[in-house]
Amino acid sequence: MFYEVPRLVTHIDDDAIAAVGDLYEELRIDGDVLDLMSSWVSHFKSPPRHLRVLGMNDQELRANPAATDHLIHDLNADPRIPLPNESIDDAVCCASVDYLVQPVEVFRDVARVLRPGGRFVCTFSNRVFATKAIQAWLYAGDEERCRIVAEYFRQSKVFDAPTVERRTPPDHRGDPLYAVWATRG
Ligand SMILES: C[S@@+](CC[C@H](N)C(=O)[O-])C[C@H]1O[C@@H](n2cnc3c(N)ncnc32)[C@H](O)[C@@H]1O
């Protein structure tokens, strides 16, 4: 019910959004890309050739100018992504990983849809919707949240060792931006 209403807002500040786009450029995220738990913005500086966006609200996804395909799907009801095996070059998920109630199953299924060598890039800040995030996230500090996401990668047993980075400078005054990503093993 929460997602019946479109929310055409940004969930992190401009510097944090720029940090997400910079990371995607640095990692050369392009080709067939999946933006998991997406909305009307995907934060790419230059959009990938083919961007599938998966989320809960049709209007939000249709307003996404970078998107070429829209998938309405509730990953908490069904952690299986409605895409064929090895159909995606890279996957991203911004400001949303904390909502997953079956994260390891979802991470394992991201690996299923990734082609060999594909990366899954999760980014997040310290903002939280207390009614939507899992309880562990609410009680964790920023570093612990990075460890939680790294643990999702490890427990899925299908990714190489994850990289964890703070992408905004330590003295940054706005929203901090953290990234945890790994390559499909
Ligand atoms: C905080 S917003 C972040 C949106 C976007 N990734 C961004 O960076 O602005 C959370 C998004 O996750 C999606 N979402 C929430 N729960 C979901 C679920 N169970 N399955 C799939 N998508 C979900 C919603 O559609 C919503 O747009």
mmCIF file with all atom_site columns, C-alpha atoms and ligand atoms in Angstrom:
data_model
loop_
_atom_site.group_PDB
_atom_site.id
_atom_site.type_symbol
_atom_site.label_atom_id
_atom_site.label_alt_id
_atom_site.label_comp_id
_atom_site.label_asym_id
_atom_site.label_entity_id
_atom_site.label_seq_id
_atom_site.pdbx_PDB_ins_code
_atom_site.Cartn_x
_atom_site.Cartn_y
_atom_site.Cartn_z
_atom_site.occupancy
_atom_site.B_iso_or_equiv
_atom_site.pdbx_formal_charge
_atom_site.auth_seq_id
_atom_site.auth_comp_id
_atom_site.auth_asym_id
_atom_site.auth_atom_id
_atom_site.pdbx_PDB_model_num
ATOM   1   C CA  . MET A 1 1   ? 0.000  0.000   0.000   1.00 0.00 ? 1   MET A CA  1
ATOM   2   C CA  . PHE A 1 2   ? 2.882  2.371   0.827   1.00 0.00 ? 2   PHE A CA  1
ATOM   3   C CA  . TYR A 1 3   ? 4.125  2.189   -2.780  1.00 0.00 ? 3   TYR A CA  1
ATOM   4   C CA  . GLU A 1 4   ? 0.738  2.785   -4.445  1.00 0.00 ? 4   GLU A CA  1
ATOM   5   C CA  . VAL A 1 5   ? 1.527  6.515   -4.233  1.00 0.00 ? 5   VAL A CA  1
ATOM   6   C CA  . PRO A 1 6   ? 4.418  7.697   -6.464  1.00 0.00 ? 6   PRO A CA  1
ATOM   7   C CA  . ARG A 1 7   ? 7.156  9.582   -4.614  1.00 0.00 ? 7   ARG A CA  1
ATOM   8   C CA  . LEU A 1 8   ? 9.109  11.658  -7.111  1.00 0.00 ? 8   LEU A CA  1
ATOM   9   C CA  . VAL A 1 9   ? 11.655 12.763  -4.524  1.00 0.00 ? 9   VAL A CA  1
ATOM   10  C CA  . THR A 1 10  ? 15.363 12.199  -3.979  1.00 0.00 ? 10  THR A CA  1
ATOM   11  C CA  . HIS A 1 11  ? 16.429 10.118  -1.002  1.00 0.00 ? 11  HIS A CA  1
ATOM   12  C CA  . ILE A 1 12  ? 20.024 11.364  -0.648  1.00 0.00 ? 12  ILE A CA  1
ATOM   13  C CA  . ASP A 1 13  ? 21.500 14.834  -1.216  1.00 0.00 ? 13  ASP A CA  1
ATOM   14  C CA  . ASP A 1 14  ? 23.120 16.117  -4.426  1.00 0.00 ? 14  ASP A CA  1
ATOM   15  C CA  . ASP A 1 15  ? 26.709 15.337  -3.369  1.00 0.00 ? 15  ASP A CA  1
ATOM   16  C CA  . ALA A 1 16  ? 25.776 11.780  -2.440  1.00 0.00 ? 16  ALA A CA  1
ATOM   17  C CA  . ILE A 1 17  ? 23.915 11.372  -5.768  1.00 0.00 ? 17  ILE A CA  1
ATOM   18  C CA  . ALA A 1 18  ? 27.007 12.666  -7.591  1.00 0.00 ? 18  ALA A CA  1
ATOM   19  C CA  . ALA A 1 19  ? 29.143 10.158  -5.656  1.00 0.00 ? 19  ALA A CA  1
ATOM   20  C CA  . VAL A 1 20  ? 26.893 7.324   -6.874  1.00 0.00 ? 20  VAL A CA  1
ATOM   21  C CA  . GLY A 1 21  ? 27.249 8.520   -10.497 1.00 0.00 ? 21  GLY A CA  1
ATOM   22  C CA  . ASP A 1 22  ? 31.032 8.878   -10.106 1.00 0.00 ? 22  ASP A CA  1
ATOM   23  C CA  . LEU A 1 23  ? 31.308 5.306   -8.822  1.00 0.00 ? 23  LEU A CA  1
ATOM   24  C CA  . TYR A 1 24  ? 29.235 3.961   -11.741 1.00 0.00 ? 24  TYR A CA  1
ATOM   25  C CA  . GLU A 1 25  ? 31.558 5.823   -14.132 1.00 0.00 ? 25  GLU A CA  1
ATOM   26  C CA  . GLU A 1 26  ? 34.685 4.606   -12.356 1.00 0.00 ? 26  GLU A CA  1
ATOM   27  C CA  . LEU A 1 27  ? 33.449 1.002   -12.548 1.00 0.00 ? 27  LEU A CA  1
ATOM   28  C CA  . ARG A 1 28  ? 32.286 1.533   -16.171 1.00 0.00 ? 28  ARG A CA  1
ATOM   29  C CA  . ILE A 1 29  ? 28.797 0.221   -15.468 1.00 0.00 ? 29  ILE A CA  1
ATOM   30  C CA  . ASP A 1 30  ? 27.285 -0.098  -18.945 1.00 0.00 ? 30  ASP A CA  1
ATOM   31  C CA  . GLY A 1 31  ? 25.599 -2.513  -21.339 1.00 0.00 ? 31  GLY A CA  1
ATOM   32  C CA  . ASP A 1 32  ? 22.571 -4.457  -20.006 1.00 0.00 ? 32  ASP A CA  1
ATOM   33  C CA  . VAL A 1 33  ? 22.164 -3.027  -16.505 1.00 0.00 ? 33  VAL A CA  1
ATOM   34  C CA  . LEU A 1 34  ? 19.569 -3.757  -13.816 1.00 0.00 ? 34  LEU A CA  1
ATOM   35  C CA  . ASP A 1 35  ? 18.675 -1.051  -11.284 1.00 0.00 ? 35  ASP A CA  1
ATOM   36  C CA  . LEU A 1 36  ? 17.145 -2.973  -8.406  1.00 0.00 ? 36  LEU A CA  1
ATOM   37  C CA  . MET A 1 37  ? 14.640 -1.178  -6.102  1.00 0.00 ? 37  MET A CA  1
ATOM   38  C CA  . SER A 1 38  ? 14.564 1.715   -8.493  1.00 0.00 ? 38  SER A CA  1
ATOM   39  C CA  . SER A 1 39  ? 12.476 4.847   -8.793  1.00 0.00 ? 39  SER A CA  1
ATOM   40  C CA  . TRP A 1 40  ? 12.421 7.850   -11.134 1.00 0.00 ? 40  TRP A CA  1
ATOM   41  C CA  . VAL A 1 41  ? 16.204 8.455   -10.942 1.00 0.00 ? 41  VAL A CA  1
ATOM   42  C CA  . SER A 1 42  ? 19.026 5.950   -11.366 1.00 0.00 ? 42  SER A CA  1
ATOM   43  C CA  . HIS A 1 43  ? 21.935 8.396   -10.795 1.00 0.00 ? 43  HIS A CA  1
ATOM   44  C CA  . PHE A 1 44  ? 23.992 7.495   -13.891 1.00 0.00 ? 44  PHE A CA  1
ATOM   45  C CA  . LYS A 1 45  ? 25.995 10.392  -15.347 1.00 0.00 ? 45  LYS A CA  1
ATOM   46  C CA  . SER A 1 46  ? 25.560 8.802   -18.750 1.00 0.00 ? 46  SER A CA  1
ATOM   47  C CA  . PRO A 1 47  ? 22.846 6.127   -18.905 1.00 0.00 ? 47  PRO A CA  1
ATOM   48  C CA  . PRO A 1 48  ? 23.788 2.565   -19.787 1.00 0.00 ? 48  PRO A CA  1
ATOM   49  C CA  . ARG A 1 49  ? 22.860 1.267   -23.225 1.00 0.00 ? 49  ARG A CA  1
ATOM   50  C CA  . HIS A 1 50  ? 19.980 -0.779  -21.789 1.00 0.00 ? 50  HIS A CA  1
ATOM   51  C CA  . LEU A 1 51  ? 18.680 -0.075  -18.282 1.00 0.00 ? 51  LEU A CA  1
ATOM   52  C CA  . ARG A 1 52  ? 16.025 -2.294  -16.722 1.00 0.00 ? 52  ARG A CA  1
ATOM   53  C CA  . VAL A 1 53  ? 14.508 -0.748  -13.606 1.00 0.00 ? 53  VAL A CA  1
ATOM   54  C CA  . LEU A 1 54  ? 12.784 -2.910  -10.991 1.00 0.00 ? 54  LEU A CA  1
ATOM   55  C CA  . GLY A 1 55  ? 10.650 -1.373  -8.267  1.00 0.00 ? 55  GLY A CA  1
ATOM   56  C CA  . MET A 1 56  ? 7.236  -1.160  -6.674  1.00 0.00 ? 56  MET A CA  1
ATOM   57  C CA  . ASN A 1 57  ? 5.633  1.881   -8.313  1.00 0.00 ? 57  ASN A CA  1
ATOM   58  C CA  . ASP A 1 58  ? 4.827  1.982   -12.014 1.00 0.00 ? 58  ASP A CA  1
ATOM   59  C CA  . GLN A 1 59  ? 4.577  5.789   -12.236 1.00 0.00 ? 59  GLN A CA  1
ATOM   60  C CA  . GLU A 1 60  ? 7.973  6.271   -10.567 1.00 0.00 ? 60  GLU A CA  1
ATOM   61  C CA  . LEU A 1 61  ? 9.633  3.803   -12.938 1.00 0.00 ? 61  LEU A CA  1
ATOM   62  C CA  . ARG A 1 62  ? 7.949  5.284   -16.025 1.00 0.00 ? 62  ARG A CA  1
ATOM   63  C CA  . ALA A 1 63  ? 9.252  8.730   -15.036 1.00 0.00 ? 63  ALA A CA  1
ATOM   64  C CA  . ASN A 1 64  ? 12.845 7.415   -15.068 1.00 0.00 ? 64  ASN A CA  1
ATOM   65  C CA  . PRO A 1 65  ? 14.424 8.961   -18.194 1.00 0.00 ? 65  PRO A CA  1
ATOM   66  C CA  . ALA A 1 66  ? 17.317 6.474   -18.286 1.00 0.00 ? 66  ALA A CA  1
ATOM   67  C CA  . ALA A 1 67  ? 15.115 3.363   -18.165 1.00 0.00 ? 67  ALA A CA  1
ATOM   68  C CA  . THR A 1 68  ? 14.427 1.208   -21.196 1.00 0.00 ? 68  THR A CA  1
ATOM   69  C CA  . ASP A 1 69  ? 12.362 -1.512  -19.395 1.00 0.00 ? 69  ASP A CA  1
ATOM   70  C CA  . HIS A 1 70  ? 10.189 -1.474  -16.267 1.00 0.00 ? 70  HIS A CA  1
ATOM   71  C CA  . LEU A 1 71  ? 9.623  -4.395  -13.922 1.00 0.00 ? 71  LEU A CA  1
ATOM   72  C CA  . ILE A 1 72  ? 7.083  -4.053  -11.132 1.00 0.00 ? 72  ILE A CA  1
ATOM   73  C CA  . HIS A 1 73  ? 8.067  -6.670  -8.592  1.00 0.00 ? 73  HIS A CA  1
ATOM   74  C CA  . ASP A 1 74  ? 8.053  -7.029  -4.799  1.00 0.00 ? 74  ASP A CA  1
ATOM   75  C CA  . LEU A 1 75  ? 11.339 -8.676  -3.796  1.00 0.00 ? 75  LEU A CA  1
ATOM   76  C CA  . ASN A 1 76  ? 10.066 -9.213  -0.257  1.00 0.00 ? 76  ASN A CA  1
ATOM   77  C CA  . ALA A 1 77  ? 7.116  -11.252 -1.519  1.00 0.00 ? 77  ALA A CA  1
ATOM   78  C CA  . ASP A 1 78  ? 9.301  -13.119 -4.028  1.00 0.00 ? 78  ASP A CA  1
ATOM   79  C CA  . PRO A 1 79  ? 13.102 -12.743 -3.991  1.00 0.00 ? 79  PRO A CA  1
ATOM   80  C CA  . ARG A 1 80  ? 13.353 -14.164 -7.521  1.00 0.00 ? 80  ARG A CA  1
ATOM   81  C CA  . ILE A 1 81  ? 14.047 -11.486 -10.127 1.00 0.00 ? 81  ILE A CA  1
ATOM   82  C CA  . PRO A 1 82  ? 11.767 -11.903 -13.172 1.00 0.00 ? 82  PRO A CA  1
ATOM   83  C CA  . LEU A 1 83  ? 14.649 -12.119 -15.670 1.00 0.00 ? 83  LEU A CA  1
ATOM   84  C CA  . PRO A 1 84  ? 16.402 -15.040 -17.368 1.00 0.00 ? 84  PRO A CA  1
ATOM   85  C CA  . ASN A 1 85  ? 19.751 -16.459 -16.219 1.00 0.00 ? 85  ASN A CA  1
ATOM   86  C CA  . GLU A 1 86  ? 22.840 -14.487 -17.301 1.00 0.00 ? 86  GLU A CA  1
ATOM   87  C CA  . SER A 1 87  ? 20.856 -11.695 -18.991 1.00 0.00 ? 87  SER A CA  1
ATOM   88  C CA  . ILE A 1 88  ? 22.506 -8.708  -17.226 1.00 0.00 ? 88  ILE A CA  1
ATOM   89  C CA  . ASP A 1 89  ? 26.041 -7.253  -17.386 1.00 0.00 ? 89  ASP A CA  1
ATOM   90  C CA  . ASP A 1 90  ? 25.922 -5.357  -14.071 1.00 0.00 ? 90  ASP A CA  1
ATOM   91  C CA  . ALA A 1 91  ? 23.359 -4.621  -11.359 1.00 0.00 ? 91  ALA A CA  1
ATOM   92  C CA  . VAL A 1 92  ? 23.008 -1.665  -8.979  1.00 0.00 ? 92  VAL A CA  1
ATOM   93  C CA  . CYS A 1 93  ? 20.862 -0.878  -5.945  1.00 0.00 ? 93  CYS A CA  1
ATOM   94  C CA  . CYS A 1 94  ? 20.826 2.591   -4.353  1.00 0.00 ? 94  CYS A CA  1
ATOM   95  C CA  . ALA A 1 95  ? 19.423 3.615   -0.970  1.00 0.00 ? 95  ALA A CA  1
ATOM   96  C CA  . SER A 1 96  ? 17.227 0.529   -0.676  1.00 0.00 ? 96  SER A CA  1
ATOM   97  C CA  . VAL A 1 97  ? 19.153 -2.586  0.383   1.00 0.00 ? 97  VAL A CA  1
ATOM   98  C CA  . ASP A 1 98  ? 18.002 -2.014  3.980   1.00 0.00 ? 98  ASP A CA  1
ATOM   99  C CA  . TYR A 1 99  ? 14.391 -2.888  3.035   1.00 0.00 ? 99  TYR A CA  1
ATOM   100 C CA  . LEU A 1 100 ? 15.110 -6.451  1.966   1.00 0.00 ? 100 LEU A CA  1
ATOM   101 C CA  . VAL A 1 101 ? 13.741 -9.078  4.334   1.00 0.00 ? 101 VAL A CA  1
ATOM   102 C CA  . GLN A 1 102 ? 15.306 -12.005 2.404   1.00 0.00 ? 102 GLN A CA  1
ATOM   103 C CA  . PRO A 1 103 ? 18.558 -10.301 1.357   1.00 0.00 ? 103 PRO A CA  1
ATOM   104 C CA  . VAL A 1 104 ? 20.720 -13.377 0.871   1.00 0.00 ? 104 VAL A CA  1
ATOM   105 C CA  . GLU A 1 105 ? 18.109 -14.961 -1.427  1.00 0.00 ? 105 GLU A CA  1
ATOM   106 C CA  . VAL A 1 106 ? 17.918 -11.715 -3.430  1.00 0.00 ? 106 VAL A CA  1
ATOM   107 C CA  . PHE A 1 107 ? 21.737 -11.426 -3.686  1.00 0.00 ? 107 PHE A CA  1
ATOM   108 C CA  . ARG A 1 108 ? 21.898 -15.052 -4.836  1.00 0.00 ? 108 ARG A CA  1
ATOM   109 C CA  . ASP A 1 109 ? 19.289 -14.313 -7.489  1.00 0.00 ? 109 ASP A CA  1
ATOM   110 C CA  . VAL A 1 110 ? 21.136 -11.192 -8.633  1.00 0.00 ? 110 VAL A CA  1
ATOM   111 C CA  . ALA A 1 111 ? 24.096 -13.507 -9.290  1.00 0.00 ? 111 ALA A CA  1
ATOM   112 C CA  . ARG A 1 112 ? 21.810 -15.812 -11.296 1.00 0.00 ? 112 ARG A CA  1
ATOM   113 C CA  . VAL A 1 113 ? 20.781 -12.998 -13.678 1.00 0.00 ? 113 VAL A CA  1
ATOM   114 C CA  . LEU A 1 114 ? 24.335 -11.583 -13.938 1.00 0.00 ? 114 LEU A CA  1
ATOM   115 C CA  . ARG A 1 115 ? 26.634 -12.751 -16.686 1.00 0.00 ? 115 ARG A CA  1
ATOM   116 C CA  . PRO A 1 116 ? 30.023 -14.111 -15.502 1.00 0.00 ? 116 PRO A CA  1
ATOM   117 C CA  . GLY A 1 117 ? 32.165 -11.214 -14.305 1.00 0.00 ? 117 GLY A CA  1
ATOM   118 C CA  . GLY A 1 118 ? 29.120 -9.000  -13.649 1.00 0.00 ? 118 GLY A CA  1
ATOM   119 C CA  . ARG A 1 119 ? 29.166 -6.704  -10.639 1.00 0.00 ? 119 ARG A CA  1
ATOM   120 C CA  . PHE A 1 120 ? 26.446 -5.913  -8.096  1.00 0.00 ? 120 PHE A CA  1
ATOM   121 C CA  . VAL A 1 121 ? 26.927 -2.409  -6.650  1.00 0.00 ? 121 VAL A CA  1
ATOM   122 C CA  . CYS A 1 122 ? 25.002 -1.412  -3.505  1.00 0.00 ? 122 CYS A CA  1
ATOM   123 C CA  . THR A 1 123 ? 25.151 2.204   -2.327  1.00 0.00 ? 123 THR A CA  1
ATOM   124 C CA  . PHE A 1 124 ? 23.506 3.781   0.705   1.00 0.00 ? 124 PHE A CA  1
ATOM   125 C CA  . SER A 1 125 ? 23.726 6.697   3.098   1.00 0.00 ? 125 SER A CA  1
ATOM   126 C CA  . ASN A 1 126 ? 22.766 7.070   6.742   1.00 0.00 ? 126 ASN A CA  1
ATOM   127 C CA  . ARG A 1 127 ? 19.187 8.130   6.102   1.00 0.00 ? 127 ARG A CA  1
ATOM   128 C CA  . VAL A 1 128 ? 16.558 5.597   6.963   1.00 0.00 ? 128 VAL A CA  1
ATOM   129 C CA  . PHE A 1 129 ? 12.787 5.092   6.737   1.00 0.00 ? 129 PHE A CA  1
ATOM   130 C CA  . ALA A 1 130 ? 12.345 3.595   10.206  1.00 0.00 ? 130 ALA A CA  1
ATOM   131 C CA  . THR A 1 131 ? 9.090  1.876   9.225   1.00 0.00 ? 131 THR A CA  1
ATOM   132 C CA  . LYS A 1 132 ? 10.664 0.163   6.214   1.00 0.00 ? 132 LYS A CA  1
ATOM   133 C CA  . ALA A 1 133 ? 14.239 -0.821  7.122   1.00 0.00 ? 133 ALA A CA  1
ATOM   134 C CA  . ILE A 1 134 ? 15.008 -4.151  8.788   1.00 0.00 ? 134 ILE A CA  1
ATOM   135 C CA  . GLN A 1 135 ? 15.466 -3.875  12.543  1.00 0.00 ? 135 GLN A CA  1
ATOM   136 C CA  . ALA A 1 136 ? 19.219 -4.655  12.489  1.00 0.00 ? 136 ALA A CA  1
ATOM   137 C CA  . TRP A 1 137 ? 19.764 -1.627  10.197  1.00 0.00 ? 137 TRP A CA  1
ATOM   138 C CA  . LEU A 1 138 ? 18.032 0.688   12.659  1.00 0.00 ? 138 LEU A CA  1
ATOM   139 C CA  . TYR A 1 139 ? 20.391 -0.261  15.479  1.00 0.00 ? 139 TYR A CA  1
ATOM   140 C CA  . ALA A 1 140 ? 23.576 -0.320  13.369  1.00 0.00 ? 140 ALA A CA  1
ATOM   141 C CA  . GLY A 1 141 ? 26.079 2.494   12.838  1.00 0.00 ? 141 GLY A CA  1
ATOM   142 C CA  . ASP A 1 142 ? 27.410 3.349   9.379   1.00 0.00 ? 142 ASP A CA  1
ATOM   143 C CA  . GLU A 1 143 ? 30.352 0.922   9.534   1.00 0.00 ? 143 GLU A CA  1
ATOM   144 C CA  . GLU A 1 144 ? 28.131 -1.876  10.807  1.00 0.00 ? 144 GLU A CA  1
ATOM   145 C CA  . ARG A 1 145 ? 25.731 -1.231  7.923   1.00 0.00 ? 145 ARG A CA  1
ATOM   146 C CA  . CYS A 1 146 ? 28.630 -1.688  5.512   1.00 0.00 ? 146 CYS A CA  1
ATOM   147 C CA  . ARG A 1 147 ? 29.452 -4.948  7.279   1.00 0.00 ? 147 ARG A CA  1
ATOM   148 C CA  . ILE A 1 148 ? 25.811 -6.091  7.012   1.00 0.00 ? 148 ILE A CA  1
ATOM   149 C CA  . VAL A 1 149 ? 25.816 -5.611  3.229   1.00 0.00 ? 149 VAL A CA  1
ATOM   150 C CA  . ALA A 1 150 ? 29.251 -7.257  2.883   1.00 0.00 ? 150 ALA A CA  1
ATOM   151 C CA  . GLU A 1 151 ? 27.856 -10.185 4.857   1.00 0.00 ? 151 GLU A CA  1
ATOM   152 C CA  . TYR A 1 152 ? 24.923 -10.506 2.408   1.00 0.00 ? 152 TYR A CA  1
ATOM   153 C CA  . PHE A 1 153 ? 27.504 -10.941 -0.376  1.00 0.00 ? 153 PHE A CA  1
ATOM   154 C CA  . ARG A 1 154 ? 29.480 -13.480 1.650   1.00 0.00 ? 154 ARG A CA  1
ATOM   155 C CA  . GLN A 1 155 ? 26.470 -15.501 2.765   1.00 0.00 ? 155 GLN A CA  1
ATOM   156 C CA  . SER A 1 156 ? 25.141 -15.707 -0.788  1.00 0.00 ? 156 SER A CA  1
ATOM   157 C CA  . LYS A 1 157 ? 28.340 -17.702 -1.583  1.00 0.00 ? 157 LYS A CA  1
ATOM   158 C CA  . VAL A 1 158 ? 28.148 -16.693 -5.251  1.00 0.00 ? 158 VAL A CA  1
ATOM   159 C CA  . PHE A 1 159 ? 30.188 -13.464 -5.248  1.00 0.00 ? 159 PHE A CA  1
ATOM   160 C CA  . ASP A 1 160 ? 33.909 -12.804 -4.890  1.00 0.00 ? 160 ASP A CA  1
ATOM   161 C CA  . ALA A 1 161 ? 35.031 -10.906 -1.771  1.00 0.00 ? 161 ALA A CA  1
ATOM   162 C CA  . PRO A 1 162 ? 33.178 -7.564  -1.584  1.00 0.00 ? 162 PRO A CA  1
ATOM   163 C CA  . THR A 1 163 ? 34.810 -4.135  -1.731  1.00 0.00 ? 163 THR A CA  1
ATOM   164 C CA  . VAL A 1 164 ? 33.622 -1.647  0.898   1.00 0.00 ? 164 VAL A CA  1
ATOM   165 C CA  . GLU A 1 165 ? 34.271 2.089   0.481   1.00 0.00 ? 165 GLU A CA  1
ATOM   166 C CA  . ARG A 1 166 ? 33.110 5.395   1.859   1.00 0.00 ? 166 ARG A CA  1
ATOM   167 C CA  . ARG A 1 167 ? 32.710 7.429   -1.351  1.00 0.00 ? 167 ARG A CA  1
ATOM   168 C CA  . THR A 1 168 ? 32.246 10.887  0.189   1.00 0.00 ? 168 THR A CA  1
ATOM   169 C CA  . PRO A 1 169 ? 35.260 12.434  1.976   1.00 0.00 ? 169 PRO A CA  1
ATOM   170 C CA  . PRO A 1 170 ? 35.488 11.893  5.775   1.00 0.00 ? 170 PRO A CA  1
ATOM   171 C CA  . ASP A 1 171 ? 35.059 15.647  6.429   1.00 0.00 ? 171 ASP A CA  1
ATOM   172 C CA  . HIS A 1 172 ? 32.034 15.871  4.090   1.00 0.00 ? 172 HIS A CA  1
ATOM   173 C CA  . ARG A 1 173 ? 29.195 17.790  5.769   1.00 0.00 ? 173 ARG A CA  1
ATOM   174 C CA  . GLY A 1 174 ? 26.263 16.367  3.799   1.00 0.00 ? 174 GLY A CA  1
ATOM   175 C CA  . ASP A 1 175 ? 24.920 12.821  3.444   1.00 0.00 ? 175 ASP A CA  1
ATOM   176 C CA  . PRO A 1 176 ? 27.753 10.277  3.557   1.00 0.00 ? 176 PRO A CA  1
ATOM   177 C CA  . LEU A 1 177 ? 27.747 7.763   0.715   1.00 0.00 ? 177 LEU A CA  1
ATOM   178 C CA  . TYR A 1 178 ? 28.900 4.190   1.237   1.00 0.00 ? 178 TYR A CA  1
ATOM   179 C CA  . ALA A 1 179 ? 29.323 1.539   -1.421  1.00 0.00 ? 179 ALA A CA  1
ATOM   180 C CA  . VAL A 1 180 ? 29.678 -2.223  -1.155  1.00 0.00 ? 180 VAL A CA  1
ATOM   181 C CA  . TRP A 1 181 ? 30.130 -4.165  -4.364  1.00 0.00 ? 181 TRP A CA  1
ATOM   182 C CA  . ALA A 1 182 ? 31.345 -7.511  -5.619  1.00 0.00 ? 182 ALA A CA  1
ATOM   183 C CA  . THR A 1 183 ? 31.814 -9.513  -8.789  1.00 0.00 ? 183 THR A CA  1
ATOM   184 C CA  . ARG A 1 184 ? 29.856 -12.665 -9.537  1.00 0.00 ? 184 ARG A CA  1
ATOM   185 C CA  . GLY A 1 185 ? 32.261 -15.510 -8.878  1.00 0.00 ? 185 GLY A CA  1
HETATM 186 C C1  . LIG B 2 .   ? 14.308 4.910   -0.823  1.00 0.00 ? 1   LIG B C1  1
HETATM 187 S S1  . LIG B 2 .   ? 13.685 4.519   -2.440  1.00 0.00 ? 1   LIG B S1  1
HETATM 188 C C2  . LIG B 2 .   ? 15.162 4.525   -3.422  1.00 0.00 ? 1   LIG B C2  1
HETATM 189 C C3  . LIG B 2 .   ? 14.852 4.684   -4.865  1.00 0.00 ? 1   LIG B C3  1
HETATM 190 C C4  . LIG B 2 .   ? 16.081 4.796   -5.794  1.00 0.00 ? 1   LIG B C4  1
HETATM 191 N N1  . LIG B 2 .   ? 16.862 3.569   -5.795  1.00 0.00 ? 1   LIG B N1  1
HETATM 192 C C5  . LIG B 2 .   ? 16.932 5.989   -5.476  1.00 0.00 ? 1   LIG B C5  1
HETATM 193 O O1  . LIG B 2 .   ? 18.153 5.844   -5.342  1.00 0.00 ? 1   LIG B O1  1
HETATM 194 O O2  . LIG B 2 .   ? 16.386 7.101   -5.397  1.00 0.00 ? 1   LIG B O2  1
HETATM 195 C C6  . LIG B 2 .   ? 13.269 2.832   -2.257  1.00 0.00 ? 1   LIG B C6  1
HETATM 196 C C7  . LIG B 2 .   ? 12.752 2.175   -3.515  1.00 0.00 ? 1   LIG B C7  1
HETATM 197 O O3  . LIG B 2 .   ? 12.765 0.770   -3.328  1.00 0.00 ? 1   LIG B O3  1
HETATM 198 C C8  . LIG B 2 .   ? 11.662 0.187   -3.958  1.00 0.00 ? 1   LIG B C8  1
HETATM 199 N N2  . LIG B 2 .   ? 11.268 -0.942  -3.121  1.00 0.00 ? 1   LIG B N2  1
HETATM 200 C C9  . LIG B 2 .   ? 10.941 -0.902  -1.814  1.00 0.00 ? 1   LIG B C9  1
HETATM 201 N N3  . LIG B 2 .   ? 10.609 -2.117  -1.371  1.00 0.00 ? 1   LIG B N3  1
HETATM 202 C C10 . LIG B 2 .   ? 10.756 -2.951  -2.433  1.00 0.00 ? 1   LIG B C10 1
HETATM 203 C C11 . LIG B 2 .   ? 10.544 -4.351  -2.608  1.00 0.00 ? 1   LIG B C11 1
HETATM 204 N N4  . LIG B 2 .   ? 10.114 -5.102  -1.593  1.00 0.00 ? 1   LIG B N4  1
HETATM 205 N N5  . LIG B 2 .   ? 10.770 -4.888  -3.834  1.00 0.00 ? 1   LIG B N5  1
HETATM 206 C C12 . LIG B 2 .   ? 11.199 -4.113  -4.857  1.00 0.00 ? 1   LIG B C12 1
HETATM 207 N N6  . LIG B 2 .   ? 11.409 -2.777  -4.751  1.00 0.00 ? 1   LIG B N6  1
HETATM 208 C C13 . LIG B 2 .   ? 11.179 -2.213  -3.550  1.00 0.00 ? 1   LIG B C13 1
HETATM 209 C C14 . LIG B 2 .   ? 10.576 1.243   -4.029  1.00 0.00 ? 1   LIG B C14 1
HETATM 210 O O4  . LIG B 2 .   ? 9.855  1.162   -5.242  1.00 0.00 ? 1   LIG B O4  1
HETATM 211 C C15 . LIG B 2 .   ? 11.324 2.560   -3.883  1.00 0.00 ? 1   LIG B C15 1
HETATM 212 O O5  . LIG B 2 .   ? 11.321 3.288   -5.068  1.00 0.00 ? 1   LIG B O5  1
#
